[in-house]
Amino acid sequence: MCGIFFSIARDRPCLPDPRIVSNLQARGPDSYRVLNATVSPALAESVHLTFVSSVLALRGDVIQQQPLCDHDSGSILCWNGEAWKIDGVAIEGNDSAQVFDLLLQASQSTEPAAHQRICDVLTNISGPFAFVFYNALTSTVYYGRDRLGRRSLLVNQSDDQSLTLASIGVPNSKTPHLEVSPESIHYITFEKSSIKTGELPWLNAPPAINKEVPTQPPALIPSALSVTQCLTQLREALEFRVVDIPDHSHSQVRPGSAKVALLFSGGLDCTLLARLVHDILPTNEPVDLLNVAFENPRSIAANVSRTKSPYELCPDRITGRSSFSELCEVCPARKWRFVAINIPYSEVVAHRPTIIRLMSPHNTEMDLSIAMALYFAARGRGVSSENQQGPDVTEADFSSTARVLLSGLGADELYGGYSRHSAAFERGGYSRLADELEMDINRIGSRNLGRDDRVISHWGKEVRYPYLDEDFVRFSLHLPVWEKTGFRPGKKVPKHYEDALQVDIPENLEPAKLLLRLAMWQLGMKRAATERKRAIQFGARTAKMDIGKGRTKGTDTLVADG
């Protein structure tokens, strides 16, 4: 994972200011480098290009410094991504060098052939990425994000034709910075008399959702074959993301430290990932479960008679401890480390300006409440307790050294986990449900992933999304909607505020994301299989923290401090 800064300027090279440098180095503590290039395509004046990359080294045996530069051609690449496969073939070792080689080969032609070949290379990459590639042979800069938008890249363009691209926002800019759209690949060509900009469409169509409607009532629950296939696909997606993670950390890592941690609410999606990680990693590798809870003044005021810790009253803390306990029971050979991350309100206030800067241009109350939970969870600093083998559990102050964080994001969008999915089914059956799921997956790249990347990566951590693996997404979209969910005509859909059912047979599991619940049930995690969907801002209690604000909505724009 890397931090990227790129600029186009007329008079002189435009370097990042000290705050941007600090934020880039926070994202990539292993390497930092600056390269400059000058373009003189017979214009009235030269154009200065500045390329900056910081590196969090998570692939290969050595730290691959960036930006990458081909000294023969002068071409340059800033790569912030993980290419798990290229053209269906798994990548071993450092991926950025292999991507650069392919882009250089594709550049050995004139436009528009170079456009086509470079598009082909990028389209065939499976994995999250953002990039800036300068093809010196055609004086063209290409930039963009993967189609799902899993990595951050912001663009800021001034009236004088100067432009900045960066993984994080540029402070004090006169013009707004915007998310680079993941719907196409963007380019800038420096021609003899002008600068031409454009977009290149991805070369293959995105996977289409299966909108088939059953001709007769489907079986009560999805088939055993679908459950098995789902587990196989998800396990393969996880293997790419958790196996052979190198340790290039500058700090001395303690014996018994984890390389992998989960953003862990104890809910279905993250607990299923944890259970599958156990099947993949050697049992001598510990796994950290990062569970965040907040001191919310409003919640405390509403529960004045309670003497229990406000953190232990948070819904995600309760489900987190429950799922941690079940993991210890089902997988006792693994060292599971539950990290209780308790955030007092004073710390929220102290870090609020930083979080707002990182999540920008997102600027709503909901953005802040979600970003706040992810920010402190990713920091990984709390109180740890290890496998619960008896009544006496040792707890100690702890800071997770895991540089790879797993997130369950994407499961709700693919498998119908939101309450509006059940509402869509009630209004219009499987057809309406399929339309709702299609809308979710089509807009996932332009919604929140860039924000989450900026907030989480600030701690020198990389978040990985197994449910958004291209092959897993393709498999999930191909399934009929009744094979993904348990919504059936005439079957009651439980409300999310109801207490969890005492489930003794899988047919009684909640319909939302039923295929994943059955997978969890099959793996022996029956309590976790019953967990209901709960938004992170309510589970961790970051929503509506300020008593003096009165009634606020998640869509309300943040009011500037002071």
XYZ file of C-alpha atoms in Angstrom:
562
model
C 0.000 0.000 0.000
C 1.269 3.478 -0.780
C 0.598 7.153 -0.508
C 0.513 9.034 -3.815
C 1.062 12.688 -4.629
C 1.284 13.949 -8.217
C 1.216 17.490 -9.576
C 1.245 19.340 -12.898
C 2.549 22.915 -12.723
C 3.707 25.580 -15.167
C 6.342 27.732 -13.490
C 8.209 25.232 -11.342
C 7.718 21.807 -9.740
C 4.908 21.799 -7.168
C 6.021 19.778 -4.134
C 3.744 18.611 -1.302
C 3.732 20.855 1.761
C 4.932 19.524 5.155
C 1.462 18.424 6.283
C 0.905 16.382 3.116
C 4.380 14.859 3.468
C 3.570 13.876 7.051
C 0.248 12.296 6.025
C 1.856 10.444 3.117
C 4.560 9.057 5.383
C 1.920 7.990 7.901
C 0.321 5.900 5.155
C 3.646 4.503 3.962
C 6.319 4.429 6.693
C 8.757 2.104 4.872
C 9.883 4.316 1.979
C 9.434 7.868 0.650
C 10.731 9.240 -2.647
C 10.217 12.200 -4.993
C 10.806 12.226 -8.764
C 10.475 15.156 -11.155
C 9.983 15.227 -14.907
C 9.665 18.037 -17.423
C 7.491 17.915 -20.528
C 8.286 20.296 -23.407
C 5.994 19.385 -26.305
C 6.742 22.588 -28.222
C 4.453 24.532 -25.900
C 5.117 28.125 -25.004
C 6.498 26.957 -21.683
C 7.551 23.659 -20.114
C 5.248 21.647 -17.875
C 6.644 20.290 -14.609
C 5.492 16.912 -13.321
C 6.150 15.861 -9.721
C 5.699 12.266 -8.556
C 5.776 11.319 -4.862
C 5.182 7.924 -3.275
C 5.389 6.561 0.250
C 5.342 2.783 0.704
C 3.865 0.353 3.218
C 5.666 -2.793 2.064
C 3.362 -5.813 2.121
C 4.484 -7.769 -0.952
C 7.753 -9.483 -1.778
C 11.042 -10.061 0.027
C 12.328 -6.488 -0.186
C 10.898 -3.000 0.063
C 10.113 -1.844 -3.479
C 10.754 1.889 -3.498
C 8.414 4.099 -5.445
C 7.815 5.933 -7.707
C 9.086 3.370 -10.184
C 11.063 4.853 -13.057
C 12.186 3.390 -16.380
C 15.433 5.199 -17.137
C 15.393 4.259 -20.843
C 12.025 5.811 -21.634
C 11.525 8.181 -18.691
C 8.152 6.606 -17.852
C 7.088 6.676 -14.182
C 4.533 4.791 -12.053
C 3.014 5.551 -8.660
C 1.102 2.411 -7.630
C -1.104 2.130 -4.559
C -2.627 -1.286 -4.800
C -2.556 -5.046 -4.555
C -2.645 -6.938 -7.851
C -3.699 -10.405 -6.709
C -4.154 -11.661 -10.265
C -3.374 -10.329 -13.717
C -5.354 -11.846 -16.576
C -6.461 -14.587 -14.177
C -2.914 -15.591 -13.157
C -1.909 -15.242 -9.501
C 0.941 -12.792 -8.839
C 3.843 -13.854 -6.649
C 6.314 -11.428 -5.143
C 6.100 -7.677 -5.605
C 3.130 -6.679 -7.716
C 4.062 -3.050 -8.460
C 7.173 -4.042 -10.457
C 5.140 -6.526 -12.514
C 2.386 -4.011 -13.196
C 5.009 -1.452 -14.274
C 6.621 -3.937 -16.676
C 3.255 -4.640 -18.301
C 2.460 -0.938 -18.630
C 5.866 -0.290 -20.217
C 5.257 -3.060 -22.749
C 1.824 -1.644 -23.513
C 3.358 1.812 -24.044
C 5.484 0.724 -26.987
C 3.072 2.099 -29.558
C 1.522 5.388 -30.620
C -1.907 6.623 -29.636
C -4.657 5.460 -29.814
C -3.121 1.964 -29.755
C -1.262 2.810 -26.523
C -4.570 3.859 -24.933
C -6.115 0.528 -25.819
C -3.194 -1.585 -24.610
C -2.774 0.298 -21.338
C -6.515 -0.014 -20.701
C -6.220 -3.720 -21.351
C -3.477 -4.125 -18.733
C -5.431 -2.239 -16.066
C -8.733 -3.937 -16.848
C -7.151 -7.364 -16.351
C -5.907 -6.613 -12.835
C -7.832 -8.247 -10.000
C -7.377 -6.358 -6.771
C -7.686 -2.883 -5.270
C -5.606 -0.067 -6.716
C -5.137 3.610 -7.422
C -2.366 4.731 -9.763
C -0.642 7.487 -11.710
C 1.321 6.353 -14.787
C 3.324 8.671 -17.009
C 3.977 7.308 -20.503
C 6.921 9.449 -21.536
C 6.853 8.095 -25.107
C 3.502 9.788 -25.774
C 3.692 12.524 -23.083
C 0.528 11.145 -21.485
C -0.413 10.773 -17.816
C -2.950 8.065 -16.940
C -4.610 7.907 -13.520
C -7.536 6.253 -11.816
C -8.933 3.814 -9.287
C -10.073 0.229 -9.675
C -13.662 -0.226 -10.770
C -14.844 -0.881 -7.197
C -13.014 2.195 -5.859
C -11.236 0.388 -3.028
C -8.312 2.827 -2.844
C -8.393 6.586 -2.391
C -7.365 9.081 -5.074
C -8.441 12.726 -4.962
C -8.133 15.288 -7.746
C -7.762 19.052 -7.388
C -7.699 21.208 -10.512
C -7.096 24.965 -10.676
C -8.095 27.449 -13.357
C -4.474 27.847 -14.500
C -4.401 24.211 -15.721
C -2.392 23.074 -12.706
C -3.579 19.782 -11.242
C -2.907 17.715 -8.148
C -3.686 14.063 -7.496
C -3.223 12.649 -4.010
C -4.246 9.785 -1.758
C -5.229 12.353 0.866
C -6.743 15.816 0.727
C -4.633 18.886 0.020
C -5.149 21.356 2.910
C -5.843 25.040 2.344
C -6.530 24.546 -1.351
C -8.397 27.333 -3.151
C -10.376 24.781 -5.166
C -12.187 21.686 -3.862
C -10.667 18.238 -4.078
C -12.929 15.507 -5.399
C -12.878 11.730 -5.528
C -11.541 10.429 -8.834
C -14.403 8.518 -10.429
C -13.761 4.760 -10.610
C -16.055 4.414 -13.604
C -13.275 4.986 -16.145
C -9.522 5.498 -16.608
C -8.509 9.147 -16.955
C -5.713 10.617 -19.047
C -3.929 13.902 -19.767
C -1.909 14.278 -22.984
C 0.552 17.106 -23.522
C 0.326 17.977 -27.206
C 2.185 20.550 -29.270
C -0.337 23.313 -28.805
C -2.573 22.191 -25.979
C -3.236 19.846 -23.089
C -5.903 17.259 -23.883
C -7.858 15.400 -21.199
C -10.168 12.442 -21.556
C -11.533 9.217 -20.141
C -11.112 5.630 -21.288
C -13.845 3.118 -20.520
C -12.944 -0.169 -18.876
C -12.646 -2.769 -21.604
C -15.077 -5.307 -20.203
C -18.519 -4.799 -18.781
C -18.978 -5.030 -15.003
C -20.544 -8.274 -13.753
C -24.296 -8.189 -14.063
C -26.603 -9.291 -11.285
C -28.818 -12.315 -11.886
C -32.385 -10.960 -12.093
C -34.025 -14.318 -12.643
C -37.398 -14.693 -10.927
C -38.484 -18.186 -9.808
C -41.332 -19.789 -11.724
C -42.406 -21.693 -8.606
C -41.855 -21.162 -4.877
C -38.182 -21.824 -4.051
C -37.020 -24.196 -1.342
C -37.210 -22.888 2.186
C -33.446 -22.344 2.394
C -30.646 -22.073 -0.201
C -29.084 -25.300 -1.401
C -26.166 -27.046 0.283
C -24.252 -26.731 -3.004
C -24.552 -22.934 -2.909
C -23.279 -22.889 0.685
C -20.270 -25.032 -0.244
C -19.460 -22.962 -3.315
C -19.750 -19.751 -1.320
C -17.326 -21.002 1.307
C -14.876 -22.153 -1.374
C -14.941 -18.806 -3.164
C -14.610 -16.777 0.033
C -11.774 -18.966 1.321
C -9.873 -18.448 -1.936
C -10.375 -14.682 -1.706
C -9.049 -14.718 1.849
C -5.977 -16.784 0.984
C -4.669 -14.044 -1.302
C -5.119 -11.496 1.473
C -3.664 -13.266 4.535
C -0.938 -15.666 3.349
C 2.772 -14.746 3.108
C 2.538 -11.239 4.541
C 6.129 -9.984 4.932
C 7.322 -8.003 7.905
C 9.253 -4.941 6.754
C 8.319 -2.855 9.784
C 10.990 -0.462 11.036
C 9.868 -1.044 14.614
C 10.863 -4.190 16.448
C 7.949 -6.597 16.382
C 7.356 -8.541 19.566
C 7.340 -12.358 19.494
C 3.783 -13.585 19.131
C 2.625 -10.479 17.285
C -0.147 -10.848 14.713
C 0.270 -10.009 11.040
C -3.493 -10.026 10.454
C -6.229 -8.288 12.405
C -9.961 -7.962 11.826
C -12.154 -4.909 12.237
C -14.327 -6.911 14.571
C -17.827 -6.008 15.706
C -18.690 -9.637 16.380
C -21.271 -9.549 13.599
C -21.833 -12.209 10.982
C -19.604 -10.835 8.222
C -16.379 -10.240 10.157
C -16.779 -13.363 12.303
C -17.186 -15.540 9.216
C -13.904 -14.094 7.930
C -12.221 -14.821 11.258
C -13.462 -18.407 11.232
C -12.132 -18.958 7.692
C -8.807 -17.286 8.525
C -8.379 -20.007 11.135
C -8.610 -22.650 8.408
C -5.983 -20.869 6.286
C -3.222 -19.652 8.615
C -0.913 -21.918 10.637
C -2.236 -22.276 14.174
C 0.904 -20.679 15.632
C -0.033 -17.331 14.049
C -2.161 -15.222 16.402
C -5.062 -13.147 15.067
C -6.107 -9.807 16.578
C -9.800 -8.911 16.838
C -10.113 -5.110 17.007
C -13.330 -4.092 18.743
C -14.033 -0.402 19.295
C -16.495 1.195 21.711
C -17.064 4.843 22.614
C -18.027 6.862 25.630
C -21.155 8.525 24.266
C -22.451 11.320 26.542
C -26.000 10.941 25.220
C -26.079 7.211 25.956
C -24.607 7.759 29.405
C -27.210 10.441 30.161
C -29.972 8.071 29.107
C -28.658 5.285 31.385
C -27.796 7.157 34.599
C -28.868 4.277 36.821
C -26.479 1.788 35.241
C -23.168 1.092 36.924
C -21.559 -0.999 34.182
C -18.790 0.451 32.011
C -20.213 2.573 29.168
C -17.899 0.701 26.794
C -19.186 -2.719 27.845
C -22.746 -1.492 27.239
C -22.026 -0.754 23.566
C -23.862 -3.253 21.336
C -20.738 -4.098 19.320
C -18.790 -4.805 22.510
C -21.467 -7.259 23.632
C -21.603 -9.091 20.289
C -17.827 -8.838 19.943
C -17.180 -10.617 23.218
C -19.830 -13.218 22.396
C -18.312 -14.060 19.007
C -14.798 -14.003 20.478
C -15.903 -16.549 23.050
C -17.431 -18.764 20.346
C -14.268 -18.569 18.220
C -12.258 -19.711 21.235
C -14.645 -22.628 21.759
C -14.740 -23.765 18.123
C -11.071 -23.030 17.293
C -9.202 -23.454 20.601
C -5.800 -24.126 19.006
C -5.561 -20.554 17.702
C -4.418 -17.632 19.847
C -7.312 -15.215 19.421
C -6.567 -11.800 20.894
C -9.609 -9.646 21.610
C -8.554 -6.006 21.706
C -11.103 -3.852 23.522
C -10.528 -0.340 22.168
C -12.190 2.098 24.576
C -12.407 5.700 23.376
C -13.325 8.378 25.941
C -15.235 11.400 24.711
C -12.254 13.678 25.399
C -10.194 11.696 22.881
C -12.982 11.981 20.319
C -12.878 15.761 20.679
C -9.069 15.835 20.389
C -8.952 13.756 17.193
C -12.087 15.135 15.534
C -10.304 17.755 13.357
C -7.846 15.138 12.063
C -10.636 12.715 11.205
C -12.596 15.420 9.377
C -9.516 16.331 7.321
C -8.852 12.703 6.439
C -12.401 11.842 5.391
C -12.817 15.010 3.272
C -14.441 15.604 0.778
C -17.057 13.514 2.635
C -18.609 15.922 5.116
C -21.785 14.655 6.765
C -22.584 13.657 10.337
C -22.867 10.024 9.206
C -19.485 10.192 7.477
C -17.934 11.422 10.701
C -19.562 8.801 12.913
C -18.446 5.966 10.622
C -14.983 7.396 9.994
C -14.443 7.903 13.715
C -15.114 4.252 14.488
C -12.792 3.067 11.698
C -10.056 5.550 12.654
C -9.756 4.408 16.254
C -10.313 0.729 15.453
C -7.483 0.797 12.900
C -5.136 2.388 15.441
C -5.497 -0.881 17.348
C -4.659 0.441 20.825
C -6.647 -1.004 23.693
C -6.853 -3.711 26.333
C -6.287 -7.278 25.158
C -7.611 -10.567 26.435
C -6.600 -13.902 24.952
C -8.407 -17.220 24.539
C -11.008 -17.608 27.253
C -10.207 -21.020 28.715
C -11.622 -20.378 32.179
C -13.081 -17.770 34.521
C -9.775 -15.913 34.929
C -8.961 -13.930 31.813
C -5.744 -11.920 31.767
C -6.158 -8.428 30.352
C -3.329 -6.043 29.493
C -2.717 -2.777 27.689
C -1.953 -3.624 24.083
C -1.226 -2.101 20.685
C -1.728 -4.329 17.650
C 1.207 -4.497 15.227
C -0.844 -6.131 12.468
C -0.424 -4.138 9.254
C -3.188 -5.965 7.352
C -6.767 -5.367 8.488
C -9.699 -7.390 7.181
C -13.118 -5.813 6.752
C -16.467 -7.478 6.149
C -17.650 -4.630 3.930
C -19.489 -5.784 0.819
C -21.402 -8.678 2.346
C -24.531 -6.603 2.935
C -24.531 -5.221 -0.604
C -24.111 -8.658 -2.175
C -26.314 -10.749 0.102
C -29.157 -8.434 1.116
C -28.133 -7.409 4.627
C -29.737 -3.976 4.917
C -33.261 -3.408 6.198
C -34.171 -1.723 2.907
C -33.496 -5.046 1.153
C -36.225 -6.761 3.162
C -38.445 -3.724 2.540
C -37.805 -3.996 -1.203
C -38.800 -7.674 -1.127
C -41.979 -6.888 0.759
C -42.880 -4.193 -1.792
C -42.033 -5.983 -5.006
C -40.778 -9.513 -4.426
C -37.581 -10.917 -5.934
C -37.590 -8.517 -8.861
C -37.581 -5.433 -6.616
C -34.972 -7.038 -4.352
C -32.673 -7.700 -7.330
C -33.025 -4.076 -8.443
C -32.048 -2.861 -4.960
C -28.991 -5.135 -4.853
C -27.980 -4.029 -8.349
C -28.107 -0.396 -7.272
C -25.903 -1.169 -4.265
C -23.144 -2.901 -6.189
C -23.180 -0.307 -8.997
C -22.596 2.576 -6.606
C -20.255 0.931 -4.111
C -17.193 2.311 -5.889
C -18.319 5.919 -5.634
C -19.641 5.951 -2.073
C -17.478 5.306 0.979
C -14.429 3.190 0.160
C -12.151 6.127 -0.608
C -13.100 7.751 2.692
C -12.449 4.540 4.612
C -9.059 4.065 2.930
C -7.914 7.552 3.928
C -9.001 7.134 7.551
C -7.663 3.612 8.118
C -4.380 4.020 6.222
C -3.405 6.999 8.378
C -2.050 4.463 10.890
C 0.204 2.661 8.410
C -2.344 -0.153 8.016
C -3.912 -1.600 4.884
C -7.556 -2.617 4.841
C -8.502 -5.583 2.662
C -12.021 -6.562 1.589
C -12.422 -10.301 0.871
C -16.124 -9.902 0.043
C -15.141 -7.446 -2.721
C -12.726 -9.844 -4.390
C -13.583 -9.774 -8.100
C -14.130 -13.526 -8.367
C -16.244 -13.603 -5.214
C -18.314 -10.645 -6.450
C -18.831 -12.358 -9.797
C -19.925 -15.592 -8.073
C -22.260 -13.728 -5.716
C -23.916 -11.672 -8.453
C -24.500 -14.795 -10.529
C -26.523 -16.474 -7.773
C -30.312 -16.078 -7.935
C -31.511 -13.721 -5.231
C -33.389 -16.492 -3.420
C -30.125 -18.477 -3.164
C -28.427 -15.522 -1.457
C -31.242 -14.635 0.907
C -33.979 -16.393 2.799
C -36.747 -13.990 1.852
C -39.800 -16.070 0.987
C -43.419 -15.078 0.269
C -45.444 -15.322 3.462
C -42.407 -15.728 5.736
C -42.082 -13.161 8.514
C -39.096 -10.828 8.214
C -37.855 -10.057 11.756
C -37.197 -6.426 12.579
C -33.613 -5.571 13.499
C -34.617 -4.166 16.870
C -36.066 -7.502 18.013
C -34.047 -9.720 20.317
C -32.090 -12.476 18.601
C -34.133 -15.624 18.128
C -33.244 -18.793 19.935
C -32.416 -20.669 16.766
C -32.168 -24.447 16.934
C -32.491 -25.274 13.218
C -31.040 -23.362 10.245
C -34.479 -22.833 8.695
C -35.234 -20.384 11.520
C -32.260 -18.129 10.794
C -32.958 -14.550 9.800
C -33.565 -14.269 6.005
C -31.064 -11.447 5.432
C -27.748 -12.862 4.152
C -29.075 -16.363 4.778
C -26.432 -18.034 2.597
C -23.671 -16.558 4.769
C -25.572 -17.561 7.916
C -25.799 -21.132 6.670
C -22.073 -21.070 5.896
C -21.375 -19.946 9.454
C -23.743 -22.589 10.816
C -21.929 -25.269 8.803
C -18.603 -24.132 10.307
C -19.918 -24.659 13.831
C -20.469 -21.000 14.726
C -24.179 -21.180 15.497
C -24.403 -18.203 17.842
C -22.625 -15.918 15.384
C -24.919 -17.191 12.611
C -27.862 -15.519 14.363
C -26.305 -12.055 14.710
C -28.287 -9.222 13.181
C -26.985 -6.406 11.024
C -26.099 -3.284 12.993
C -24.559 -0.158 11.485
C -21.104 0.566 12.895
C -22.049 4.043 14.135
C -24.808 2.572 16.297
C -22.934 -0.554 17.351
C -19.895 1.426 18.525
C -22.064 4.401 19.606
C -20.351 7.103 17.600
C -23.669 8.423 16.269
C -25.169 11.543 17.897
C -22.503 11.984 20.572
C -22.922 15.717 21.240
C -25.689 16.527 23.708
C -25.813 20.199 22.746
C -26.519 19.622 19.064
C -30.171 18.772 19.420
C -31.738 16.644 16.696
C -29.377 15.821 13.850
C -29.636 13.571 10.835
C -26.863 11.467 9.348
C -27.156 13.404 6.094
C -26.646 16.786 7.797
C -23.517 18.619 6.676
C -20.908 19.098 9.379
C -20.738 22.537 10.929
C -17.224 23.974 11.145
C -15.757 24.042 14.648
C -15.581 27.415 16.315
